[in-house]
PDB file of C-alpha atoms in Angstrom:
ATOM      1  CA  UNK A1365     -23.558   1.316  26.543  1.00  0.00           C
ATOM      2  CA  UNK A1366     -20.117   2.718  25.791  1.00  0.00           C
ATOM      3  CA  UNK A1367     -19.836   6.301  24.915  1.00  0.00           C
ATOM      4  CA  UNK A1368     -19.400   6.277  21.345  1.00  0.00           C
ATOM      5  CA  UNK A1369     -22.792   4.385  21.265  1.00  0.00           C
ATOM      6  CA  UNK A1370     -24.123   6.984  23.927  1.00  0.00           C
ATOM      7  CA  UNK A1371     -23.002  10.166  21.953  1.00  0.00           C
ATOM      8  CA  UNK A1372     -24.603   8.474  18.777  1.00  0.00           C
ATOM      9  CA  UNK A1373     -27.833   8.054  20.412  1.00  0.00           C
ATOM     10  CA  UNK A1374     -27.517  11.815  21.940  1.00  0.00           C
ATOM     11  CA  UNK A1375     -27.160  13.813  18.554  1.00  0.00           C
ATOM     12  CA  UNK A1376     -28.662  11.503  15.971  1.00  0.00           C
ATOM     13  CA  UNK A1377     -32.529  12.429  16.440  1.00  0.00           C
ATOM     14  CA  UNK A1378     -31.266  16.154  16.255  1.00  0.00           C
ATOM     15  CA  UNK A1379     -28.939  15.655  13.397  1.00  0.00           C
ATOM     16  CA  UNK A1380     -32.297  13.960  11.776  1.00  0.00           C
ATOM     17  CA  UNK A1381     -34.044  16.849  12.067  1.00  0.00           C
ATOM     18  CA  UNK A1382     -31.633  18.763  10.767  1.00  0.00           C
ATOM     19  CA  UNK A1383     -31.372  16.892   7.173  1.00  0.00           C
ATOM     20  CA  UNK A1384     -28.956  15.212   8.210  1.00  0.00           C
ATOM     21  CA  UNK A1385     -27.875  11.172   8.312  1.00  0.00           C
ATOM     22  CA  UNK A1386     -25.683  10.222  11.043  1.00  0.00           C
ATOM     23  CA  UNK A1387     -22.956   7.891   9.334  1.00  0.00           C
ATOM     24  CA  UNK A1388     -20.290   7.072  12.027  1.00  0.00           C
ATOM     25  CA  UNK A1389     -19.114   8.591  15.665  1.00  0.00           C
ATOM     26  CA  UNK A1390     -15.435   7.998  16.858  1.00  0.00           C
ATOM     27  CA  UNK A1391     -13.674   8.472  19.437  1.00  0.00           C
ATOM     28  CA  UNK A1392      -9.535   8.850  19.061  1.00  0.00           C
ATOM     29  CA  UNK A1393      -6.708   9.684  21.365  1.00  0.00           C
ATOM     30  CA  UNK A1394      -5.266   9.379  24.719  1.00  0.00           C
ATOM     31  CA  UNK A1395      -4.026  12.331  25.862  1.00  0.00           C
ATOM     32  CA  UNK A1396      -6.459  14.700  24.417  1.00  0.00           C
ATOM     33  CA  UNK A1397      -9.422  12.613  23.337  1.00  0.00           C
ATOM     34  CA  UNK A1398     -11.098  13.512  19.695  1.00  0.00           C
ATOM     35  CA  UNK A1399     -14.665  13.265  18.747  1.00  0.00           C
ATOM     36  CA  UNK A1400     -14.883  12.313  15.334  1.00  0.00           C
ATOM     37  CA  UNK A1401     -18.537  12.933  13.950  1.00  0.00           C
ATOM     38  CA  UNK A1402     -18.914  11.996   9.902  1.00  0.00           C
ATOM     39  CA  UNK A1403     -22.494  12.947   8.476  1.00  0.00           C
ATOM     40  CA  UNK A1404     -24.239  12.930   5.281  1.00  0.00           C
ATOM     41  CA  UNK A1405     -27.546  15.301   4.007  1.00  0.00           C
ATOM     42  CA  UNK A1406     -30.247  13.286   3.897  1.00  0.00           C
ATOM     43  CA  UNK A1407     -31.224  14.587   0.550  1.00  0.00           C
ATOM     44  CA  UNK A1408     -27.971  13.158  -1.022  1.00  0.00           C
ATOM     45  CA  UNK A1409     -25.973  16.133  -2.090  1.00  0.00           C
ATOM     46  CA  UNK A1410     -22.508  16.006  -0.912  1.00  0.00           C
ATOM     47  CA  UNK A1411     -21.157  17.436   2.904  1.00  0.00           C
ATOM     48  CA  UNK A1412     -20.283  20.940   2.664  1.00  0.00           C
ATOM     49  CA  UNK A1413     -18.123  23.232   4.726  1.00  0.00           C
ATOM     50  CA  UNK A1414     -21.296  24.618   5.403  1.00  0.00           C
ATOM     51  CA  UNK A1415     -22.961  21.734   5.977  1.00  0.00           C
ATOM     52  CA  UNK A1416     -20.363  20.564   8.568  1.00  0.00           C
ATOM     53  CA  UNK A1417     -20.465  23.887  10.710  1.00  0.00           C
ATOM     54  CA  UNK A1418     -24.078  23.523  11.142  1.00  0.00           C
ATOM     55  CA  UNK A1419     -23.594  20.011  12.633  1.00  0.00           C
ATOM     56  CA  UNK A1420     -20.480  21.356  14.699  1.00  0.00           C
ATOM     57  CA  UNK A1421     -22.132  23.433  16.026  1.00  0.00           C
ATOM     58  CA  UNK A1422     -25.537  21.857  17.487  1.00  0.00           C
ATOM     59  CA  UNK A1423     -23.533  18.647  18.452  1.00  0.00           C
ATOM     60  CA  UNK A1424     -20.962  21.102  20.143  1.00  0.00           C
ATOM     61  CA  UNK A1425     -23.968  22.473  22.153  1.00  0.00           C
ATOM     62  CA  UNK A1426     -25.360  19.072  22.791  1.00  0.00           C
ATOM     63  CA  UNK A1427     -22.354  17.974  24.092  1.00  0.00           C
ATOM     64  CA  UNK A1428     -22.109  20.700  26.364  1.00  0.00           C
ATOM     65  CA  UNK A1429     -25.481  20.228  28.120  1.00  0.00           C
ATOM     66  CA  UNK A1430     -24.986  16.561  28.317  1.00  0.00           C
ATOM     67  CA  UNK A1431     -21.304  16.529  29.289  1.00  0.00           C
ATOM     68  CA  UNK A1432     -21.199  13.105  28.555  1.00  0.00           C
ATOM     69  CA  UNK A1433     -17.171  13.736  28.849  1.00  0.00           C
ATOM     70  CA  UNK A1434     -15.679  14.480  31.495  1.00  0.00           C
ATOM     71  CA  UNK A1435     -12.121  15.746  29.818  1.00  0.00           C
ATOM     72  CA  UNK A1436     -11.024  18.034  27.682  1.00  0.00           C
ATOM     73  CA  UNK A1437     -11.867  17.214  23.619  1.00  0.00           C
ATOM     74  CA  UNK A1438     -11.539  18.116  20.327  1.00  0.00           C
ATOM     75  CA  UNK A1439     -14.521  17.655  18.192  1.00  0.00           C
ATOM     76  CA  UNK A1440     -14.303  16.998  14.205  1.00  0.00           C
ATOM     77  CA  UNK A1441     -17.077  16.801  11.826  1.00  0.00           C
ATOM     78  CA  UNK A1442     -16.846  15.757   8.186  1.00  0.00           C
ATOM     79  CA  UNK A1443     -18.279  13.920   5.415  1.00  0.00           C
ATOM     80  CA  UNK A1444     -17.922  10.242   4.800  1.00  0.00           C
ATOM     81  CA  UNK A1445     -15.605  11.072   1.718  1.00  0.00           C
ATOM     82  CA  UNK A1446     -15.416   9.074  -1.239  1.00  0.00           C
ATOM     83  CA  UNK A1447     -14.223   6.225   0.016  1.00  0.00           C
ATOM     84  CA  UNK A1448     -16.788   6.069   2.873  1.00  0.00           C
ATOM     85  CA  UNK A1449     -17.430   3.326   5.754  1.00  0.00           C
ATOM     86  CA  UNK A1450     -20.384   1.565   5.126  1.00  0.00           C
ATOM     87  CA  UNK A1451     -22.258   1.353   8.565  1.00  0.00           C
ATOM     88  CA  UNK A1452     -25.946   1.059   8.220  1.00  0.00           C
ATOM     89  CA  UNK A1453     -27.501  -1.095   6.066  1.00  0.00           C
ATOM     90  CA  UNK A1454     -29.220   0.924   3.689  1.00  0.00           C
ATOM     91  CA  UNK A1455     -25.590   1.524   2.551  1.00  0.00           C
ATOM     92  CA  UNK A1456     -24.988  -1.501   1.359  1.00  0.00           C
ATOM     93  CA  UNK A1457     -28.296  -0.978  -0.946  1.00  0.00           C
ATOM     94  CA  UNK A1458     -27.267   2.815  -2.045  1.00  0.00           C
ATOM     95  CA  UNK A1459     -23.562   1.716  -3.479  1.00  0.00           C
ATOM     96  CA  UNK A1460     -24.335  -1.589  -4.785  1.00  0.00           C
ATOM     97  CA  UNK A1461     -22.783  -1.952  -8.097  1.00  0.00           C
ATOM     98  CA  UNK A1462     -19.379  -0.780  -6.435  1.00  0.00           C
ATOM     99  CA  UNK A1463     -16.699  -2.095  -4.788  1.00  0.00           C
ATOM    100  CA  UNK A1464     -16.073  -2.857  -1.007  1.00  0.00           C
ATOM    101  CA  UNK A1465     -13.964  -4.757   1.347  1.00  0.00           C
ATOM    102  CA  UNK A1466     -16.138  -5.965   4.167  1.00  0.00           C
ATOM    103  CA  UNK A1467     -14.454  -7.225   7.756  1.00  0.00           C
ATOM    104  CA  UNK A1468     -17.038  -9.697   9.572  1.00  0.00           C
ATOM    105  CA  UNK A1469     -16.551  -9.936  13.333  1.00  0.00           C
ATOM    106  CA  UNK A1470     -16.224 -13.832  13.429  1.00  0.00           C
ATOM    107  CA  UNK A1471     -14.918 -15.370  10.458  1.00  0.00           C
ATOM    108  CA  UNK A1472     -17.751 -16.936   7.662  1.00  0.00           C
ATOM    109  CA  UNK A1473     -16.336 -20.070   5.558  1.00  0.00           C
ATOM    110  CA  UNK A1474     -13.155 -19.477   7.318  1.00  0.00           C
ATOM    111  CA  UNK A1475     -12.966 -16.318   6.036  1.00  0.00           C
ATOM    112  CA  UNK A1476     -13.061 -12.578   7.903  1.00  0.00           C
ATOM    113  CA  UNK A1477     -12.110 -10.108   4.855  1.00  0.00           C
ATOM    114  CA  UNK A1478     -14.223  -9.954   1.796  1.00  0.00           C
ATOM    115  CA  UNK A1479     -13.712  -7.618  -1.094  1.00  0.00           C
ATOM    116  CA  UNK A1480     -16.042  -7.394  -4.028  1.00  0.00           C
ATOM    117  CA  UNK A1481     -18.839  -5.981  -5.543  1.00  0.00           C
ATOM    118  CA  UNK A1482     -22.258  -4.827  -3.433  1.00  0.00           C
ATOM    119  CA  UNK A1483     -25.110  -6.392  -4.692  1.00  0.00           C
ATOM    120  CA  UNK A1484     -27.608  -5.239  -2.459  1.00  0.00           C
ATOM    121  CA  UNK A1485     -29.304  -6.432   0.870  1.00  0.00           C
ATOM    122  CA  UNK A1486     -31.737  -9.419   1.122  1.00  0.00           C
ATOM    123  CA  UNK A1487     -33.059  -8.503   4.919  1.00  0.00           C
ATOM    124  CA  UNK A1488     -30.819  -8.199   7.055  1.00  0.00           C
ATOM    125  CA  UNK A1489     -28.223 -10.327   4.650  1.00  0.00           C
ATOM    126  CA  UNK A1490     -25.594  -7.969   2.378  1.00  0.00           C
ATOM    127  CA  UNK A1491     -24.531  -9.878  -0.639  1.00  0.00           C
ATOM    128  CA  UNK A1492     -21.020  -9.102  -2.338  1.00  0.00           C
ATOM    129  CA  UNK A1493     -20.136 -10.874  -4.904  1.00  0.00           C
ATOM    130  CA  UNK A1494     -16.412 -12.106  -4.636  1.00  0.00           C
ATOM    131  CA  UNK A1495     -14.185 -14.014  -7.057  1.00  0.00           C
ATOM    132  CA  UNK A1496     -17.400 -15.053  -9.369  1.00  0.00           C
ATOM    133  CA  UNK A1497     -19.469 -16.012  -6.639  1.00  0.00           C
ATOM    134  CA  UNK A1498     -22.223 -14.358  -4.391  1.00  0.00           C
ATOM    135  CA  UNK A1499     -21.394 -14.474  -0.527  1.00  0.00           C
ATOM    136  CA  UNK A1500     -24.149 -13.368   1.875  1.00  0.00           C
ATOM    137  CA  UNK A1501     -22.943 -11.721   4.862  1.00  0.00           C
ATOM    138  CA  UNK A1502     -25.252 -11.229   8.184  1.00  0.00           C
ATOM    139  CA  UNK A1503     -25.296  -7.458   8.808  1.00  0.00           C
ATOM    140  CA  UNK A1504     -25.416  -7.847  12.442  1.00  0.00           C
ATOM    141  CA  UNK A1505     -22.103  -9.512  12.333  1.00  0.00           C
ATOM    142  CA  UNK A1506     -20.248  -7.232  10.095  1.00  0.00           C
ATOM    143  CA  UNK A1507     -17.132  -5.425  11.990  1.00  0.00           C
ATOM    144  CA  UNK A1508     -16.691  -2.712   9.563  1.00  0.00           C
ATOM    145  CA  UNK A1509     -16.811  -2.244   5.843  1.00  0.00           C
ATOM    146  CA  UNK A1510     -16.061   0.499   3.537  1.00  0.00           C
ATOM    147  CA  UNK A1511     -16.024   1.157  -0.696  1.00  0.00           C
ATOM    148  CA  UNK A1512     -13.002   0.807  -2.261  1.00  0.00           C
ATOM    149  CA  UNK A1513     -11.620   4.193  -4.155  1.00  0.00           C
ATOM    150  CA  UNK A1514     -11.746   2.912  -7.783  1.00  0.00           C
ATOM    151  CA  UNK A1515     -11.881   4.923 -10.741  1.00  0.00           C
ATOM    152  CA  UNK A1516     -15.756   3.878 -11.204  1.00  0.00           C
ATOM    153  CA  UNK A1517     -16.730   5.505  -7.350  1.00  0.00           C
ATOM    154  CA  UNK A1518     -14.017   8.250  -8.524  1.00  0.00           C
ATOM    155  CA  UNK A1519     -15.841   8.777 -11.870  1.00  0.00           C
ATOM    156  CA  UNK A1520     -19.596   8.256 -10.348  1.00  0.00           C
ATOM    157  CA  UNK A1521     -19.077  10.544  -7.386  1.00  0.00           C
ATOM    158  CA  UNK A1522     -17.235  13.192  -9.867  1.00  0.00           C
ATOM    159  CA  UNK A1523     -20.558  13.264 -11.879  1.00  0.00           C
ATOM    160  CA  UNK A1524     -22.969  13.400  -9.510  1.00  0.00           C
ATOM    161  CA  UNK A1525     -21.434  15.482  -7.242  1.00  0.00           C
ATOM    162  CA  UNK A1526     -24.175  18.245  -6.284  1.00  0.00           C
ATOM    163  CA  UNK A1527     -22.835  20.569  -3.059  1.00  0.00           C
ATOM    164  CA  UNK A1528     -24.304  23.146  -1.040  1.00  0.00           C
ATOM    165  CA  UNK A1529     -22.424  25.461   1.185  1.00  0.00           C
TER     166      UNK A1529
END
């Protein structure tokens, strides 16, 4: 297990508990490593500044009783922003209707890169249609995907916006 996966598995039952969803842990740098921790409320309002001290603060402390690294780190919290990765597979459920460019690990049809519109999940399948036609991707072998910043996600997010903190 590599530590990005073990840090993930470390904080993520107590960021649960919390309220909060666990989107994405990162780990930058060579000289002075950076753990990057994005997170979402479970309830669906937006990631406050509030919202991302309280999750700085108890994966700080987790961190520090675990010690899972051994150098000296930065730690960074934040919210997925509007143009957020799309790493579990409830996501791809949540935003369909909206546009994403999804990277597949091994290429499907000769292909690696699709961009299009989410149309949901069909078990463990995410369907996107691109250029008029309906492509199902295997979740399991998707490298990394994320929504595209159009002025439809702009517009949505901008009206349902709803921010604590």
């Amino acid at each position: 297990m590599d530590l990005t996966e073990r840090i993930s598995r470390m904080i993520e039952p107590s960021m649960t508990d919390m309220g909060y969803d666990l989107v994405r842990v990162t780990i930058n740098g060579k000289r002075q490593l950076t753990v990057q921790i994005m997170a979402d409320p479970s309830d669906g309002r937006d990631m406050g500044i509030d919202d991302c001290a309280k999750v700085s603060r108890m994966v700080s402390a987790l961190l520090d009783v675990e010690d899972p690294i051994k150098e000296a780190y930065s730690l960074e919290v934040s919210s997925p922003g509007v143009d957020r990765p799309l790493t579990r597979i409830k996501d791809f459920d949540q935003w369909s209707g909206f546009e994403a460019r999804v990277e597949m690990a091994e290429p499907i049809a000769g292909r690696r890169r699709f961009s299009g519109r989410l149309r949901g999940t069909d078990g463990d399948v995410v369907k996107i249609d691109v250029e008029d036609e309906q492509v199902a991707l295997p979740f399991a072998g998707i490298a990394k995907a994320k929504l595209l910043l159009t002025d439809e996600l702009i517009a949505w997010t901008t009206k349902n916006r709803q921010v604590e903190g």
